[in-house]
Short mmCIF file of C-alpha atoms in Angstrom, two decimals:
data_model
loop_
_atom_site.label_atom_id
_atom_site.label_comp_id
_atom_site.label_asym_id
_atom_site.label_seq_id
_atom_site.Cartn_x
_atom_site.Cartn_y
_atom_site.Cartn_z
CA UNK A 1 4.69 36.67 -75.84
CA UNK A 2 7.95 35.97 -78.01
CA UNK A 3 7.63 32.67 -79.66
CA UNK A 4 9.94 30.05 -79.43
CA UNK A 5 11.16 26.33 -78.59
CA UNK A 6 10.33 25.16 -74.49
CA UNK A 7 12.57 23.06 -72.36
CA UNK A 8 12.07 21.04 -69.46
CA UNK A 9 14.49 19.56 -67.14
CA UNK A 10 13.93 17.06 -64.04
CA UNK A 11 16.35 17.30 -61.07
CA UNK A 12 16.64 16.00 -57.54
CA UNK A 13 15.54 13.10 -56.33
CA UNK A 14 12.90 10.83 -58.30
CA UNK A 15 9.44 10.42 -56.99
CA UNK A 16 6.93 7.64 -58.16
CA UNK A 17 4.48 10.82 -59.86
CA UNK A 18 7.48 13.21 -61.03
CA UNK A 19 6.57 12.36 -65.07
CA UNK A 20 2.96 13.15 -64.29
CA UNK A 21 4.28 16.97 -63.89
CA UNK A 22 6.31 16.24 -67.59
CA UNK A 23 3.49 15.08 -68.89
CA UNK A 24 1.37 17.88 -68.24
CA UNK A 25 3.80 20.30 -69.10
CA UNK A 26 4.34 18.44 -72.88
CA UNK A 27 0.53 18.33 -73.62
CA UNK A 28 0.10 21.95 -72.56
CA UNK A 29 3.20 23.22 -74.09
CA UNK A 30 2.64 21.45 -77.44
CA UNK A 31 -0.96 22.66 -78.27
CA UNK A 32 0.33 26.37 -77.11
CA UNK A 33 0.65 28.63 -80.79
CA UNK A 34 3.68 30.57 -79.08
CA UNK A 35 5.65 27.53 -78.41
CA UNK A 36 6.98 25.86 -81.33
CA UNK A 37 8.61 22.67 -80.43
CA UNK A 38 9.19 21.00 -77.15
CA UNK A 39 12.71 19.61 -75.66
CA UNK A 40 13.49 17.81 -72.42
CA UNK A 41 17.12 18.53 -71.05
CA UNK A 42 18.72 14.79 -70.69
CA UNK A 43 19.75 14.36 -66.79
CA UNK A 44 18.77 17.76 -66.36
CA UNK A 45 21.64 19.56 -64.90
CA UNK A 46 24.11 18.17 -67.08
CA UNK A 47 21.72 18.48 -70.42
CA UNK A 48 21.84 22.08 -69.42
CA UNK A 49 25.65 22.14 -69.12
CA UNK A 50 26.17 19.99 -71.63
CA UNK A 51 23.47 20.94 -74.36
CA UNK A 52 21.99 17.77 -74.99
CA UNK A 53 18.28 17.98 -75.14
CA UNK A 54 15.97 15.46 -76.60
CA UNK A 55 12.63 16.17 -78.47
CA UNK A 56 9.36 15.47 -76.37
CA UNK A 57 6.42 16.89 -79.21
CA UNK A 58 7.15 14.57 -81.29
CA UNK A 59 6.23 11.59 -79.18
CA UNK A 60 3.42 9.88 -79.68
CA UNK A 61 -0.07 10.27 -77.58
CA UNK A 62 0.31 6.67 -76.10
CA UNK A 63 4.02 6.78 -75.22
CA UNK A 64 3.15 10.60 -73.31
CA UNK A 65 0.30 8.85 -72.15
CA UNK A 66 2.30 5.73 -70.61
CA UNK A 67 4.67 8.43 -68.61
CA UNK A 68 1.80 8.77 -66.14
CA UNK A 69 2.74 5.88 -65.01
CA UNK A 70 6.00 5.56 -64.71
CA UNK A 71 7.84 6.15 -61.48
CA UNK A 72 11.96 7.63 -61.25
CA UNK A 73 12.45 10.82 -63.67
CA UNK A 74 11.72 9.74 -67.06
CA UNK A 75 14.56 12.78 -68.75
CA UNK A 76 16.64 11.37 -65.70
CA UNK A 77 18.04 14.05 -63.18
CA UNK A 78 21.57 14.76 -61.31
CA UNK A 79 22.82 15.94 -58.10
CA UNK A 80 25.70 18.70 -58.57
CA UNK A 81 26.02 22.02 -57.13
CA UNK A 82 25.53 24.87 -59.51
CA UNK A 83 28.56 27.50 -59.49
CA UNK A 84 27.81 30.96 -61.04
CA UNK A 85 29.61 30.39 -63.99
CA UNK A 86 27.30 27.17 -64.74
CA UNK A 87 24.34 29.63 -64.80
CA UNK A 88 26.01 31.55 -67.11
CA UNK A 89 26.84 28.16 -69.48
CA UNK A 90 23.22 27.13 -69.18
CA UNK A 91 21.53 30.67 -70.46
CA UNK A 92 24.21 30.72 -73.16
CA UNK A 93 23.05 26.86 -74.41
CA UNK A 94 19.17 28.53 -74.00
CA UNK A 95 19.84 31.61 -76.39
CA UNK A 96 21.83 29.17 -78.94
CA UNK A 97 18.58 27.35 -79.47
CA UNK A 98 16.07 29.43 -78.92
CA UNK A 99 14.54 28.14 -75.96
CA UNK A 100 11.98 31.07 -74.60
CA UNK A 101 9.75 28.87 -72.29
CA UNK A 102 12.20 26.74 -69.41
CA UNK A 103 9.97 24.78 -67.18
CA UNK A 104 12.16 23.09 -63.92
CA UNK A 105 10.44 20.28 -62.17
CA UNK A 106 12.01 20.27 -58.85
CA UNK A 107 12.72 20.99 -54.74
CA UNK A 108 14.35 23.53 -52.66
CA UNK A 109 17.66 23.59 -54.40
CA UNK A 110 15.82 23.43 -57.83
CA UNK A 111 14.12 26.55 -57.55
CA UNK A 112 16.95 27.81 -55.97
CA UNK A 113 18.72 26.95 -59.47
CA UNK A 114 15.83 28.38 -61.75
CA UNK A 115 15.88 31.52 -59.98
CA UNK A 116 19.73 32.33 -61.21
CA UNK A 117 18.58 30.93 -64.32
CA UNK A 118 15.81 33.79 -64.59
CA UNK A 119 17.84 36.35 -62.84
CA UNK A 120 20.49 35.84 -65.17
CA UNK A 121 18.72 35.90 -68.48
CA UNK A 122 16.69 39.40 -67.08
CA UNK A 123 20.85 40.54 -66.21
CA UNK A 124 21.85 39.67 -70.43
CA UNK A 125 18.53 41.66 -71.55
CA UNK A 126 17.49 37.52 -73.03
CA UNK A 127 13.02 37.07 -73.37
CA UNK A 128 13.47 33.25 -71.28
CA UNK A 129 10.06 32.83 -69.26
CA UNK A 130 11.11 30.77 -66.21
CA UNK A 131 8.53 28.26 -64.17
CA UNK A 132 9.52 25.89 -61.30
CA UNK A 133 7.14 23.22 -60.44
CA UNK A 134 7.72 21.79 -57.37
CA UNK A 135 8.22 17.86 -56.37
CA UNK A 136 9.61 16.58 -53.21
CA UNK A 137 8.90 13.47 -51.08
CA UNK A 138 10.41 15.11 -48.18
CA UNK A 139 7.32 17.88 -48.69
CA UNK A 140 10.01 20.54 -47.53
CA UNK A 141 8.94 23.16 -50.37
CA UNK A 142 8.16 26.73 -49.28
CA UNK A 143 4.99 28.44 -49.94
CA UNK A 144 2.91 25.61 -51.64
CA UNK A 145 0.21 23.16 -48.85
CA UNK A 146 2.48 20.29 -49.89
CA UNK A 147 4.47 18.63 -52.75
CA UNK A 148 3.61 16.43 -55.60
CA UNK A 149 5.14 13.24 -55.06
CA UNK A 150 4.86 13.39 -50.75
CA UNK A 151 1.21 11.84 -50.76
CA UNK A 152 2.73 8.64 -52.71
CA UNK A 153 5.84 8.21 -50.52
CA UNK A 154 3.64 8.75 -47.35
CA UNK A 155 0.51 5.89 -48.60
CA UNK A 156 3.66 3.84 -49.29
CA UNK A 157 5.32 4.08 -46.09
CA UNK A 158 2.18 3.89 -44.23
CA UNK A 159 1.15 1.25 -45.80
CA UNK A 160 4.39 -0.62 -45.16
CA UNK A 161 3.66 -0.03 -41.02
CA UNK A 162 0.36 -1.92 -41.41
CA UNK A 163 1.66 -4.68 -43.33
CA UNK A 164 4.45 -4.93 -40.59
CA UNK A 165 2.09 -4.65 -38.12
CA UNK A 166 0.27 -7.24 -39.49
CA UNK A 167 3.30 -9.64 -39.39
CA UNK A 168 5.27 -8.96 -35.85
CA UNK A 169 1.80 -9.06 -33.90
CA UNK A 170 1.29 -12.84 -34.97
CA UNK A 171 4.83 -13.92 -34.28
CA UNK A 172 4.32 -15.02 -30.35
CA UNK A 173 7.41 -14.93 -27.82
CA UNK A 174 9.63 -13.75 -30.46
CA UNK A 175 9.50 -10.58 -31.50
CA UNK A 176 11.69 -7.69 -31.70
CA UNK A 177 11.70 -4.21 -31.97
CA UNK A 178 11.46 -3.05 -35.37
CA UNK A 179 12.54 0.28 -36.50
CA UNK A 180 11.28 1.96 -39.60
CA UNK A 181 14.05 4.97 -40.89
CA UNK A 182 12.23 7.36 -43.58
CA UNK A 183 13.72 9.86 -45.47
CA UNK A 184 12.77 13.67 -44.85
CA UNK A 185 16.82 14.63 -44.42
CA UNK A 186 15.88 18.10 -41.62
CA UNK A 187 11.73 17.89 -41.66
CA UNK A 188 9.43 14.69 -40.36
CA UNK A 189 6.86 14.53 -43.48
CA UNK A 190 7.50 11.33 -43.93
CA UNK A 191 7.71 10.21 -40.84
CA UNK A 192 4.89 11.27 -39.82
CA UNK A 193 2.76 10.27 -42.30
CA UNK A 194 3.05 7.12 -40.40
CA UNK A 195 1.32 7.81 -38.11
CA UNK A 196 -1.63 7.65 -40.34
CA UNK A 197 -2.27 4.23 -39.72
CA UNK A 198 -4.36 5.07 -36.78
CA UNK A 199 -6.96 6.29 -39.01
CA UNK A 200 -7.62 2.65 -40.16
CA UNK A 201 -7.03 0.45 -37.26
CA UNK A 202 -6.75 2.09 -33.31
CA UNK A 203 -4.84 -1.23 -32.20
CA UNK A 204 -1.33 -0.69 -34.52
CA UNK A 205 0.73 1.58 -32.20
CA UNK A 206 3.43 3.27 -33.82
CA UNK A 207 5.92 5.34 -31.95
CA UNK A 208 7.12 8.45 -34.50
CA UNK A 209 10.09 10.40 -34.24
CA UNK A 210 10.97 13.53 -35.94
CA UNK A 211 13.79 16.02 -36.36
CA UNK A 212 11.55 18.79 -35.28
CA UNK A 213 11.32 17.88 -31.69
CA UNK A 214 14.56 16.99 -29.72
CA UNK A 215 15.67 13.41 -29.63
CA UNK A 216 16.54 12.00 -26.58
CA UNK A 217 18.11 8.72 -25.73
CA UNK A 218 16.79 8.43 -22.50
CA UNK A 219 12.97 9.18 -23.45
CA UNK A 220 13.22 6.87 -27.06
CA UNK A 221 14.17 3.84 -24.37
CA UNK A 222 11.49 4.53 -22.36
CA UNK A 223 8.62 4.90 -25.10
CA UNK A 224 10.27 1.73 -26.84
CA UNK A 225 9.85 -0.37 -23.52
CA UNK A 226 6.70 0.84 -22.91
CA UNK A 227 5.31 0.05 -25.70
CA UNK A 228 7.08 -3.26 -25.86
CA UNK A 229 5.57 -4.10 -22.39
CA UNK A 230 2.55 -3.42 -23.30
CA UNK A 231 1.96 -4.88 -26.65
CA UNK A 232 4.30 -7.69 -27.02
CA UNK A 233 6.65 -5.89 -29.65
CA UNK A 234 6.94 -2.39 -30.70
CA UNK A 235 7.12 -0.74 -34.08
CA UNK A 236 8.77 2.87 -34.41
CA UNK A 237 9.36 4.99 -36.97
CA UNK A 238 12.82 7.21 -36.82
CA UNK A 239 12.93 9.70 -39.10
CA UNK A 240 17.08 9.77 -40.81
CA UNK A 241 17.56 13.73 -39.48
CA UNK A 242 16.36 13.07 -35.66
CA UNK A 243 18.78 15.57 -34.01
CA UNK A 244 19.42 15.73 -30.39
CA UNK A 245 19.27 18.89 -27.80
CA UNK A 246 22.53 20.52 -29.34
CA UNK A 247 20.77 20.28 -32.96
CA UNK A 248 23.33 17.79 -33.65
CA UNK A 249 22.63 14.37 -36.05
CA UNK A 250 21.95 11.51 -33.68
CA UNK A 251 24.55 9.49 -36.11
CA UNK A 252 26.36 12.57 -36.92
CA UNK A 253 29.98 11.00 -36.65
CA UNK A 254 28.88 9.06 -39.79
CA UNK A 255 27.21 11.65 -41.63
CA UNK A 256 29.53 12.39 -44.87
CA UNK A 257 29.41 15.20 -47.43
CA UNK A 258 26.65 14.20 -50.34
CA UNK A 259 27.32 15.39 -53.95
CA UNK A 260 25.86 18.79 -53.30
CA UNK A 261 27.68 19.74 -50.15
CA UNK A 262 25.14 18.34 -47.54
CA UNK A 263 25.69 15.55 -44.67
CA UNK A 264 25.08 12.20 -46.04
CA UNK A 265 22.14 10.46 -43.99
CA UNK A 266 20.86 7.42 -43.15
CA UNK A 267 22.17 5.22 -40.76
CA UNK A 268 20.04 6.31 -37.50
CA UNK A 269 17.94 2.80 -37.09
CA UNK A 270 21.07 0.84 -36.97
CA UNK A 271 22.60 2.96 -34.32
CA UNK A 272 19.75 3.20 -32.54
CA UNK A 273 18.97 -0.80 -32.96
CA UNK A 274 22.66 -1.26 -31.24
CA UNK A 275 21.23 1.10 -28.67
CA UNK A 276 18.46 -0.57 -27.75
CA UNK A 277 20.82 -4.09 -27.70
CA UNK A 278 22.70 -2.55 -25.54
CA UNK A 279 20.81 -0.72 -23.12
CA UNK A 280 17.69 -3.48 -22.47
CA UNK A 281 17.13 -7.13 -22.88
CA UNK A 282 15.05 -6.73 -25.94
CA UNK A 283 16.02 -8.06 -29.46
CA UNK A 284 15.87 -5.17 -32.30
CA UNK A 285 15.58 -5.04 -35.89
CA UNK A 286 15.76 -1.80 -38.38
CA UNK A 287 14.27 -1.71 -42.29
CA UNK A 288 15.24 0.83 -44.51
CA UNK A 289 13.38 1.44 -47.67
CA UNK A 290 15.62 3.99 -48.93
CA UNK A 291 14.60 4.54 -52.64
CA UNK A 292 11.70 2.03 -52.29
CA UNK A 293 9.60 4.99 -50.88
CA UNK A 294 9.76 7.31 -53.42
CA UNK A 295 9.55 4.55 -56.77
CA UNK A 296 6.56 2.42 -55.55
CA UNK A 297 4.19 3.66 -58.04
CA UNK A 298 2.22 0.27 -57.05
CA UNK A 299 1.16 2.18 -54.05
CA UNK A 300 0.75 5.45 -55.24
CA UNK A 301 -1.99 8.08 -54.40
CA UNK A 302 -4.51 8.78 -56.82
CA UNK A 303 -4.75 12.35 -55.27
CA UNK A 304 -1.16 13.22 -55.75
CA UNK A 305 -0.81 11.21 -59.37
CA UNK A 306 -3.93 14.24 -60.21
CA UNK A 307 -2.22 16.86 -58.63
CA UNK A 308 1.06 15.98 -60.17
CA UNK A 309 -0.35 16.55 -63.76
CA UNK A 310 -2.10 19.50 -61.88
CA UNK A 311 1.01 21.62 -61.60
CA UNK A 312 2.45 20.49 -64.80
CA UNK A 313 -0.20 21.96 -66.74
CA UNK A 314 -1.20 24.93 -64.58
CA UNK A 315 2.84 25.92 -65.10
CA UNK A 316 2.44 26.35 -68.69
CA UNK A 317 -0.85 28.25 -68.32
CA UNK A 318 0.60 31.00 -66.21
CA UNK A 319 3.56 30.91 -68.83
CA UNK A 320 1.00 32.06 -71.42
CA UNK A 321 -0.56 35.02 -69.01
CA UNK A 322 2.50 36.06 -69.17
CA UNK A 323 3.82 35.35 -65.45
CA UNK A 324 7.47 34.66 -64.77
CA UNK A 325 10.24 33.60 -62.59
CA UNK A 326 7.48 31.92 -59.87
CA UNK A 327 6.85 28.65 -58.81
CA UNK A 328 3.15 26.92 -59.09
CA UNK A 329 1.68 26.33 -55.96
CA UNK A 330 -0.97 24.41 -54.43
CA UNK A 331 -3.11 26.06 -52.04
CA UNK A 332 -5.72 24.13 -49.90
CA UNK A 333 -9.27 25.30 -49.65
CA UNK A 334 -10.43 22.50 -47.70
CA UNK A 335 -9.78 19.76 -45.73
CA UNK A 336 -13.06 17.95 -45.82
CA UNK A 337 -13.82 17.48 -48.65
CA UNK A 338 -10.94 18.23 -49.52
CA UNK A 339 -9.88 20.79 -52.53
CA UNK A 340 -7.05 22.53 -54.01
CA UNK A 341 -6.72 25.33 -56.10
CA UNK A 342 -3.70 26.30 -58.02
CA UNK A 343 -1.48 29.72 -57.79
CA UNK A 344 2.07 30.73 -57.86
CA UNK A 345 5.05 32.25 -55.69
CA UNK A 346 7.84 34.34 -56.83
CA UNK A 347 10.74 31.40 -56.98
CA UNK A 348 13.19 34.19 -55.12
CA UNK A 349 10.70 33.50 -52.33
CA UNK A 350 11.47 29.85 -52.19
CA UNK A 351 14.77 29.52 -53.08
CA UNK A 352 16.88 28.41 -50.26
CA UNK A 353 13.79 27.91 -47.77
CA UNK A 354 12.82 24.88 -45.71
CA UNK A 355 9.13 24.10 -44.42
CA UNK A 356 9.11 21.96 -41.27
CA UNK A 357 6.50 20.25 -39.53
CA UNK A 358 4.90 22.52 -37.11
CA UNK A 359 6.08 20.92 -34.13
CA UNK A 360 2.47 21.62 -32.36
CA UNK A 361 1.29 19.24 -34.46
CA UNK A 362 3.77 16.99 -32.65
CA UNK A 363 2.87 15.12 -29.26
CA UNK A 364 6.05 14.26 -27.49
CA UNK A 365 5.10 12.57 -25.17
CA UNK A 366 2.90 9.98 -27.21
CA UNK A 367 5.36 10.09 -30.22
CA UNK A 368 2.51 10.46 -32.21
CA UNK A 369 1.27 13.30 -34.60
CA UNK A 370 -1.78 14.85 -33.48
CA UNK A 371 -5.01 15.68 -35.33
CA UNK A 372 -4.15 18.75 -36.89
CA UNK A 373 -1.56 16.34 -38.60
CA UNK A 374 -4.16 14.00 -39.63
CA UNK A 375 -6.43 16.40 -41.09
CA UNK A 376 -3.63 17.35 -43.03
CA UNK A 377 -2.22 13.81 -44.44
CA UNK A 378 -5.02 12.01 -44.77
CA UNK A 379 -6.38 13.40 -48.21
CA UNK A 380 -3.61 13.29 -49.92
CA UNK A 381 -2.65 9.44 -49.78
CA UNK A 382 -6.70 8.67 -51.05
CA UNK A 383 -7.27 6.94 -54.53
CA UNK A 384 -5.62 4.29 -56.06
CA UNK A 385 -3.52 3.72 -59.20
CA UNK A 386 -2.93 0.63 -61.75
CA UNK A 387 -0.13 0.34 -63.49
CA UNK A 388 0.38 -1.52 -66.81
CA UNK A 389 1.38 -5.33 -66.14
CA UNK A 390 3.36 -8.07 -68.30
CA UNK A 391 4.13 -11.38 -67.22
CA UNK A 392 2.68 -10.43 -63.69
CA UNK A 393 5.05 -7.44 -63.49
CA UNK A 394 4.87 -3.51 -64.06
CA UNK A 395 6.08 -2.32 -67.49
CA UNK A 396 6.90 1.14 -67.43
CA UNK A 397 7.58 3.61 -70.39
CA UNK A 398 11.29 4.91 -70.38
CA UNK A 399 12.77 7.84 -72.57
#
């Protein structure tokens, strides 16, 4: 192994255990004899464009240690699409400072990005070992069991349907329907994981909807009233890429272009709120946590905070054995009780790949997630986490 200065980077969206990964890459990197100092690319994509990178070894233990946590990407991250002459700017700003070790914390399109990166330094004959480790609310990653930073969003969200539960069903003779719109952009992961709830209490019904099965108008009416009927209000959970027959977004003719090319969603609860105005007598309502769901770190999963750190460290370890351009992985051994184990995947096998929710796992006509689906979800939203509090409110450690 050539010695030489390490660099990590953050990109994509934020989730509430994203610095756990940093963190375990910075206290494995810095007590590793080949690596001599360690450097965190500011905004990631544009500290690689730009140069800038900020020292991480010599931060004290306490201030690493109060990264754990923090929720949002501590280095901070940006959305832009790469062009081939970026890769080429980024290598170039490597070999100027000697970076040898390039760890990229990240989702599809991240690994999709540190695959050029290694492709291109192997092309200029340049000694850069490249590891992604994966993160993703939307649990959309190839090849790993499921993404660091999905088990928080999905305790968060499912804890939000209780609490809402908890609320409509002692309001009498007036309430509405309430829909609940996740993120997950083309895959239900988050959606889903509402469905959860069941595990707890039998009597909070909760209609899901994901893009993996078909969305129809006619049958989300019908499920809505039913349940409506039936109950005395209904809660359902729509995830923002429900698609209809034709694969087409159910909001589609207000989907715009996001920074990186892709349609801009969110949106789908209001239009489907106006539907349900429009088409019955009842009264609707939409909530949309947006960001909320991936920066609670209040309601975070103990299991995925672990797991988090997990891959952070593991990524540095097979950087010292030697392995390069793969992405760590977490592989499931069991459900109950449940255990990981950690491995790897060559990042050209990720790159550009999406992993949906088997739609088996789907029951249409309920609009629930079966138990294959609940084996699956349950042990990764266990544990809790506290958070340092001032003055009755979180204090978290920024960079």
């Amino acid at each position: 192994m050539r010695d030489g200065h390490c660099l990590i980077a953050q990109s994509g969206g934020p989730t509430a255990v994203i610095n756990n990964s940093l963190y375990g890459i910075i206290e494995e990197a810095i007590y590793t004899k080949s690596i001599k100092s360690v450097f965190g690319a500011v905004y990631g994509i544009q500290g690689l464009l730009q140069n800038e990178y900020v020292p991480l070894h010599t931060l004290s233990k306490e201030k690493r240690n109060a990264l754990r946590y923090a929720p949002g990407a501590a280095l901070g991250t940006w959305r832009y699409k790469v062009r081939d002459q970026d890769i080429s700017t980024m290598v170039s700003n490597m070999m100027e400072n000697e970076i040898r070790y390039f760890f990229y914390i990240g989702g599809n399109g991240s690994m999709f990005v540190a695959n050029c990166i290694y492709e291109e330094s192997l092309r200029r004959g340049y000694d850069l070992t490249v590891i992604g480790v994966p993160k993703s609310i939307d649990n959309d990653v190839m090849h790993t069991d499921h993404c660091p930073g999905f088990g928080s969003a999905a305790k968060f969200l499912a804890t939000s349907v209780v609490d809402m539960h908890m609320d409509v069903r002692s309001m009498a003779n007036s309430n509405r329907i309430t829909l609940l719109e996740t993120m997950g952009r083309d895959t239900g992961w988050l959606a889903a994981s509402c469905s959860l709830v069941k595990n707890v209490n039998q009597g909070l019904p909760t209609l899901v909807f994901i893009p993996e099965a078909a969305f129809s108008r006619e049958h989300f009416l019908k499920k809505v009233k039913e349940a409506y009927d039936d109950n005395g209000y209904c809660i359902a959970v729509i995830s923002e890429g429900i698609k209809d027959s034709s694969g087409h977004l159910l909001s589609e003719n207000r989907a715009k272009g996001d920074s990186v090319g892709r349609p801009q969603l969110g949106g789908v609860s209001s239009y489907l709120s106006e539907l349900i105005e429009k088409e019955t007598n009842l009264k609707a309502r939409y909530v949309v946590p947006s960001i909320w769901q991936r920066s609670s770190m209040g309601i975070s999963s103990d299991t995925d905070t672990k797991e988090a750190l997990g891959v952070g460290k593991h990524a540095v370890r097979q950087a010292v054995e030697g392995k390069n351009g793969i992405m760590t992985t977490l592989l499931r051994k069991n459900d109950r009780p449940y255990e990981v184990t950690y491995s790897s995947v060559p990042l050209r096998d990720v790159a550009g790949g999406e992993k949906a929710v088997p739609v088996e796992w789907y029951d249409y006509d309920r609009c629930d997630m079966r138990e294959p689906f609940q084996s699956y979800g349950l042990p990764l939203i266990q544990g809790e986490n506290s958070v340092p509090m001032q003055g009755g409110l979180p204090v978290y450690q920024t960079l």
